[in-house]
Amino acid sequence: MTFDPHELLATTRHGILATIKANGLPQLSPVWQYYDRERGEILISTREGLVKTKNLRRDPRAAIEVDGPGGRSWATAEGTVTLTGPGTDPTGPEVDALVDYYRRGAGEHPDWDEYREVMVTDRRVLITIAVTKVYGADLG
């Protein structure tokens, strides 16, 4: 069977997001991600004010790396980021985008009203990486 880095990205939820600090060095953050291969995008929920969010507002280039089971395979996706949020209205478009992210990655939430309130209170931001390149390897 041929290794497909897209498949590894689609089946792995935990990854390491790389953004670019003001001094040009990479900043790495563990994140939970959802890869939509059909749309060519990776979605990540984060909070406003964190280093990764500040970095992406200054420079929207990013990469994410995921490891396969046993650490013998890996996949990296690169692209340009769009940030949505934070929202101030639980029924606003910024929170709707986070609801869509949750549904696509995890399914239905037991209490959408509570989820929406938490997204506003936590000042959640949706990171959308428009994927331009995917690569990886299976060292199996």
PDB file of C-alpha atoms in Angstrom:
ATOM      1  CA  MET A   1       0.000   0.000   0.000  1.00  0.00           C
ATOM      2  CA  THR A   2       1.307   3.432  -0.949  1.00  0.00           C
ATOM      3  CA  PHE A   3       1.677   6.002   1.816  1.00  0.00           C
ATOM      4  CA  ASP A   4      -0.638   8.997   1.463  1.00  0.00           C
ATOM      5  CA  PRO A   5       0.241  11.993   3.674  1.00  0.00           C
ATOM      6  CA  HIS A   6      -3.242  13.431   3.013  1.00  0.00           C
ATOM      7  CA  GLU A   7      -4.778  10.352   4.621  1.00  0.00           C
ATOM      8  CA  LEU A   8      -2.559  10.676   7.689  1.00  0.00           C
ATOM      9  CA  LEU A   9      -3.570  14.347   8.041  1.00  0.00           C
ATOM     10  CA  ALA A  10      -7.237  13.387   7.722  1.00  0.00           C
ATOM     11  CA  THR A  11      -7.085  10.646  10.352  1.00  0.00           C
ATOM     12  CA  THR A  12      -4.860  12.353  12.926  1.00  0.00           C
ATOM     13  CA  ARG A  13      -6.356  15.013  15.181  1.00  0.00           C
ATOM     14  CA  HIS A  14      -3.303  16.091  17.191  1.00  0.00           C
ATOM     15  CA  GLY A  15      -0.490  17.987  15.510  1.00  0.00           C
ATOM     16  CA  ILE A  16       2.173  20.628  15.933  1.00  0.00           C
ATOM     17  CA  LEU A  17       1.413  24.023  14.386  1.00  0.00           C
ATOM     18  CA  ALA A  18       4.365  26.147  13.286  1.00  0.00           C
ATOM     19  CA  THR A  19       3.980  29.914  13.029  1.00  0.00           C
ATOM     20  CA  ILE A  20       6.616  32.590  12.511  1.00  0.00           C
ATOM     21  CA  LYS A  21       7.728  34.789  15.401  1.00  0.00           C
ATOM     22  CA  ALA A  22       8.583  38.472  14.888  1.00  0.00           C
ATOM     23  CA  ASN A  23      12.296  37.577  14.946  1.00  0.00           C
ATOM     24  CA  GLY A  24      11.788  35.079  12.092  1.00  0.00           C
ATOM     25  CA  LEU A  25      12.207  31.945  14.194  1.00  0.00           C
ATOM     26  CA  PRO A  26       9.484  29.278  14.263  1.00  0.00           C
ATOM     27  CA  GLN A  27       7.064  29.042  17.166  1.00  0.00           C
ATOM     28  CA  LEU A  28       5.569  25.574  17.729  1.00  0.00           C
ATOM     29  CA  SER A  29       2.218  24.839  19.375  1.00  0.00           C
ATOM     30  CA  PRO A  30       0.483  21.523  20.015  1.00  0.00           C
ATOM     31  CA  VAL A  31      -3.043  21.746  18.572  1.00  0.00           C
ATOM     32  CA  TRP A  32      -6.110  19.670  17.743  1.00  0.00           C
ATOM     33  CA  GLN A  33      -6.732  19.907  14.022  1.00  0.00           C
ATOM     34  CA  TYR A  34      -9.284  18.836  11.451  1.00  0.00           C
ATOM     35  CA  TYR A  35      -8.192  18.331   7.825  1.00  0.00           C
ATOM     36  CA  ASP A  36     -10.825  18.633   5.115  1.00  0.00           C
ATOM     37  CA  ARG A  37      -9.070  17.168   2.100  1.00  0.00           C
ATOM     38  CA  GLU A  38     -11.933  17.948  -0.248  1.00  0.00           C
ATOM     39  CA  ARG A  39     -11.841  21.653   0.621  1.00  0.00           C
ATOM     40  CA  GLY A  40      -8.050  21.702   0.996  1.00  0.00           C
ATOM     41  CA  GLU A  41      -8.134  23.261   4.428  1.00  0.00           C
ATOM     42  CA  ILE A  42      -7.105  22.569   7.998  1.00  0.00           C
ATOM     43  CA  LEU A  43      -9.197  23.969  10.845  1.00  0.00           C
ATOM     44  CA  ILE A  44      -7.935  24.682  14.363  1.00  0.00           C
ATOM     45  CA  SER A  45      -9.735  26.366  17.257  1.00  0.00           C
ATOM     46  CA  THR A  46      -7.600  28.572  19.500  1.00  0.00           C
ATOM     47  CA  ARG A  47      -7.919  31.619  21.747  1.00  0.00           C
ATOM     48  CA  GLU A  48      -7.328  35.270  20.989  1.00  0.00           C
ATOM     49  CA  GLY A  49      -4.160  36.664  22.552  1.00  0.00           C
ATOM     50  CA  LEU A  50      -2.057  33.496  22.375  1.00  0.00           C
ATOM     51  CA  VAL A  51       1.343  33.673  20.688  1.00  0.00           C
ATOM     52  CA  LYS A  52       0.208  31.630  17.677  1.00  0.00           C
ATOM     53  CA  THR A  53      -2.729  33.977  17.080  1.00  0.00           C
ATOM     54  CA  LYS A  54      -0.516  37.072  17.395  1.00  0.00           C
ATOM     55  CA  ASN A  55       2.032  35.535  15.013  1.00  0.00           C
ATOM     56  CA  LEU A  56      -0.632  34.661  12.434  1.00  0.00           C
ATOM     57  CA  ARG A  57      -2.160  38.148  12.547  1.00  0.00           C
ATOM     58  CA  ARG A  58       1.294  39.513  11.669  1.00  0.00           C
ATOM     59  CA  ASP A  59       2.349  36.781   9.197  1.00  0.00           C
ATOM     60  CA  PRO A  60      -0.332  34.347   7.935  1.00  0.00           C
ATOM     61  CA  ARG A  61       2.067  31.609   6.804  1.00  0.00           C
ATOM     62  CA  ALA A  62       1.879  28.352   8.757  1.00  0.00           C
ATOM     63  CA  ALA A  63       2.671  24.658   8.671  1.00  0.00           C
ATOM     64  CA  ILE A  64       1.332  21.735  10.665  1.00  0.00           C
ATOM     65  CA  GLU A  65       2.944  18.345  11.236  1.00  0.00           C
ATOM     66  CA  VAL A  66       1.258  15.160  12.418  1.00  0.00           C
ATOM     67  CA  ASP A  67       2.803  11.820  13.355  1.00  0.00           C
ATOM     68  CA  GLY A  68       1.397   8.416  12.542  1.00  0.00           C
ATOM     69  CA  PRO A  69       1.018   5.548  15.005  1.00  0.00           C
ATOM     70  CA  GLY A  70       4.358   4.542  16.482  1.00  0.00           C
ATOM     71  CA  GLY A  71       6.046   7.679  15.162  1.00  0.00           C
ATOM     72  CA  ARG A  72       7.251   5.940  11.990  1.00  0.00           C
ATOM     73  CA  SER A  73       5.262   8.113   9.592  1.00  0.00           C
ATOM     74  CA  TRP A  74       4.579  11.826   9.360  1.00  0.00           C
ATOM     75  CA  ALA A  75       2.784  14.380   7.237  1.00  0.00           C
ATOM     76  CA  THR A  76       3.192  18.120   6.914  1.00  0.00           C
ATOM     77  CA  ALA A  77       0.800  20.640   5.388  1.00  0.00           C
ATOM     78  CA  GLU A  78       1.762  24.206   4.541  1.00  0.00           C
ATOM     79  CA  GLY A  79      -0.411  27.150   3.649  1.00  0.00           C
ATOM     80  CA  THR A  80      -1.780  30.579   4.344  1.00  0.00           C
ATOM     81  CA  VAL A  81      -4.088  31.269   7.275  1.00  0.00           C
ATOM     82  CA  THR A  82      -7.350  33.130   7.628  1.00  0.00           C
ATOM     83  CA  LEU A  83      -8.461  33.961  11.183  1.00  0.00           C
ATOM     84  CA  THR A  84     -12.156  34.167  12.069  1.00  0.00           C
ATOM     85  CA  GLY A  85     -13.108  35.762  15.370  1.00  0.00           C
ATOM     86  CA  PRO A  86     -13.222  36.213  18.188  1.00  0.00           C
ATOM     87  CA  GLY A  87     -16.959  36.737  18.159  1.00  0.00           C
ATOM     88  CA  THR A  88     -18.939  38.804  20.637  1.00  0.00           C
ATOM     89  CA  ASP A  89     -22.378  37.426  19.728  1.00  0.00           C
ATOM     90  CA  PRO A  90     -23.124  33.728  20.391  1.00  0.00           C
ATOM     91  CA  THR A  91     -25.335  33.703  17.276  1.00  0.00           C
ATOM     92  CA  GLY A  92     -22.901  35.672  15.102  1.00  0.00           C
ATOM     93  CA  PRO A  93     -20.954  34.454  12.064  1.00  0.00           C
ATOM     94  CA  GLU A  94     -17.670  34.031  13.968  1.00  0.00           C
ATOM     95  CA  VAL A  95     -19.277  31.564  16.380  1.00  0.00           C
ATOM     96  CA  ASP A  96     -21.189  29.905  13.511  1.00  0.00           C
ATOM     97  CA  ALA A  97     -17.772  29.152  11.946  1.00  0.00           C
ATOM     98  CA  LEU A  98     -16.658  27.464  15.193  1.00  0.00           C
ATOM     99  CA  VAL A  99     -19.890  25.432  15.290  1.00  0.00           C
ATOM    100  CA  ASP A 100     -19.205  24.290  11.722  1.00  0.00           C
ATOM    101  CA  TYR A 101     -15.637  23.338  12.720  1.00  0.00           C
ATOM    102  CA  TYR A 102     -16.927  21.281  15.665  1.00  0.00           C
ATOM    103  CA  ARG A 103     -19.564  19.531  13.560  1.00  0.00           C
ATOM    104  CA  ARG A 104     -17.088  18.660  10.816  1.00  0.00           C
ATOM    105  CA  GLY A 105     -14.481  17.357  13.249  1.00  0.00           C
ATOM    106  CA  ALA A 106     -16.503  15.797  16.068  1.00  0.00           C
ATOM    107  CA  GLY A 107     -20.197  15.695  15.154  1.00  0.00           C
ATOM    108  CA  GLU A 108     -23.041  17.094  17.211  1.00  0.00           C
ATOM    109  CA  HIS A 109     -22.519  18.809  20.564  1.00  0.00           C
ATOM    110  CA  PRO A 110     -24.894  17.920  23.434  1.00  0.00           C
ATOM    111  CA  ASP A 111     -25.613  21.621  24.181  1.00  0.00           C
ATOM    112  CA  TRP A 112     -25.053  24.083  21.340  1.00  0.00           C
ATOM    113  CA  ASP A 113     -26.212  27.091  23.377  1.00  0.00           C
ATOM    114  CA  GLU A 114     -23.592  26.364  26.027  1.00  0.00           C
ATOM    115  CA  TYR A 115     -20.927  25.767  23.348  1.00  0.00           C
ATOM    116  CA  ARG A 116     -21.727  29.109  21.697  1.00  0.00           C
ATOM    117  CA  GLU A 117     -21.502  30.961  25.018  1.00  0.00           C
ATOM    118  CA  VAL A 118     -18.145  29.352  25.811  1.00  0.00           C
ATOM    119  CA  MET A 119     -16.783  30.326  22.376  1.00  0.00           C
ATOM    120  CA  VAL A 120     -17.559  33.982  23.153  1.00  0.00           C
ATOM    121  CA  THR A 121     -16.364  33.848  26.781  1.00  0.00           C
ATOM    122  CA  ASP A 122     -13.104  32.106  25.831  1.00  0.00           C
ATOM    123  CA  ARG A 123     -12.594  34.526  22.883  1.00  0.00           C
ATOM    124  CA  ARG A 124     -12.135  31.576  20.528  1.00  0.00           C
ATOM    125  CA  VAL A 125     -10.662  32.115  17.085  1.00  0.00           C
ATOM    126  CA  LEU A 126     -10.887  29.725  14.140  1.00  0.00           C
ATOM    127  CA  ILE A 127      -7.634  29.207  12.254  1.00  0.00           C
ATOM    128  CA  THR A 128      -8.242  28.080   8.666  1.00  0.00           C
ATOM    129  CA  ILE A 129      -5.152  27.012   6.753  1.00  0.00           C
ATOM    130  CA  ALA A 130      -5.659  27.057   2.980  1.00  0.00           C
ATOM    131  CA  VAL A 131      -3.352  24.131   2.213  1.00  0.00           C
ATOM    132  CA  THR A 132      -0.915  24.726  -0.657  1.00  0.00           C
ATOM    133  CA  LYS A 133       1.476  21.808  -0.125  1.00  0.00           C
ATOM    134  CA  VAL A 134       1.332  18.415   1.600  1.00  0.00           C
ATOM    135  CA  TYR A 135       4.246  16.029   2.008  1.00  0.00           C
ATOM    136  CA  GLY A 136       5.445  13.291   4.342  1.00  0.00           C
ATOM    137  CA  ALA A 137       6.917   9.837   4.594  1.00  0.00           C
ATOM    138  CA  ASP A 138       6.370   6.383   6.014  1.00  0.00           C
ATOM    139  CA  LEU A 139       9.610   5.084   7.475  1.00  0.00           C
ATOM    140  CA  GLY A 140       7.859   1.825   8.330  1.00  0.00           C
TER     141      GLY A 140
END
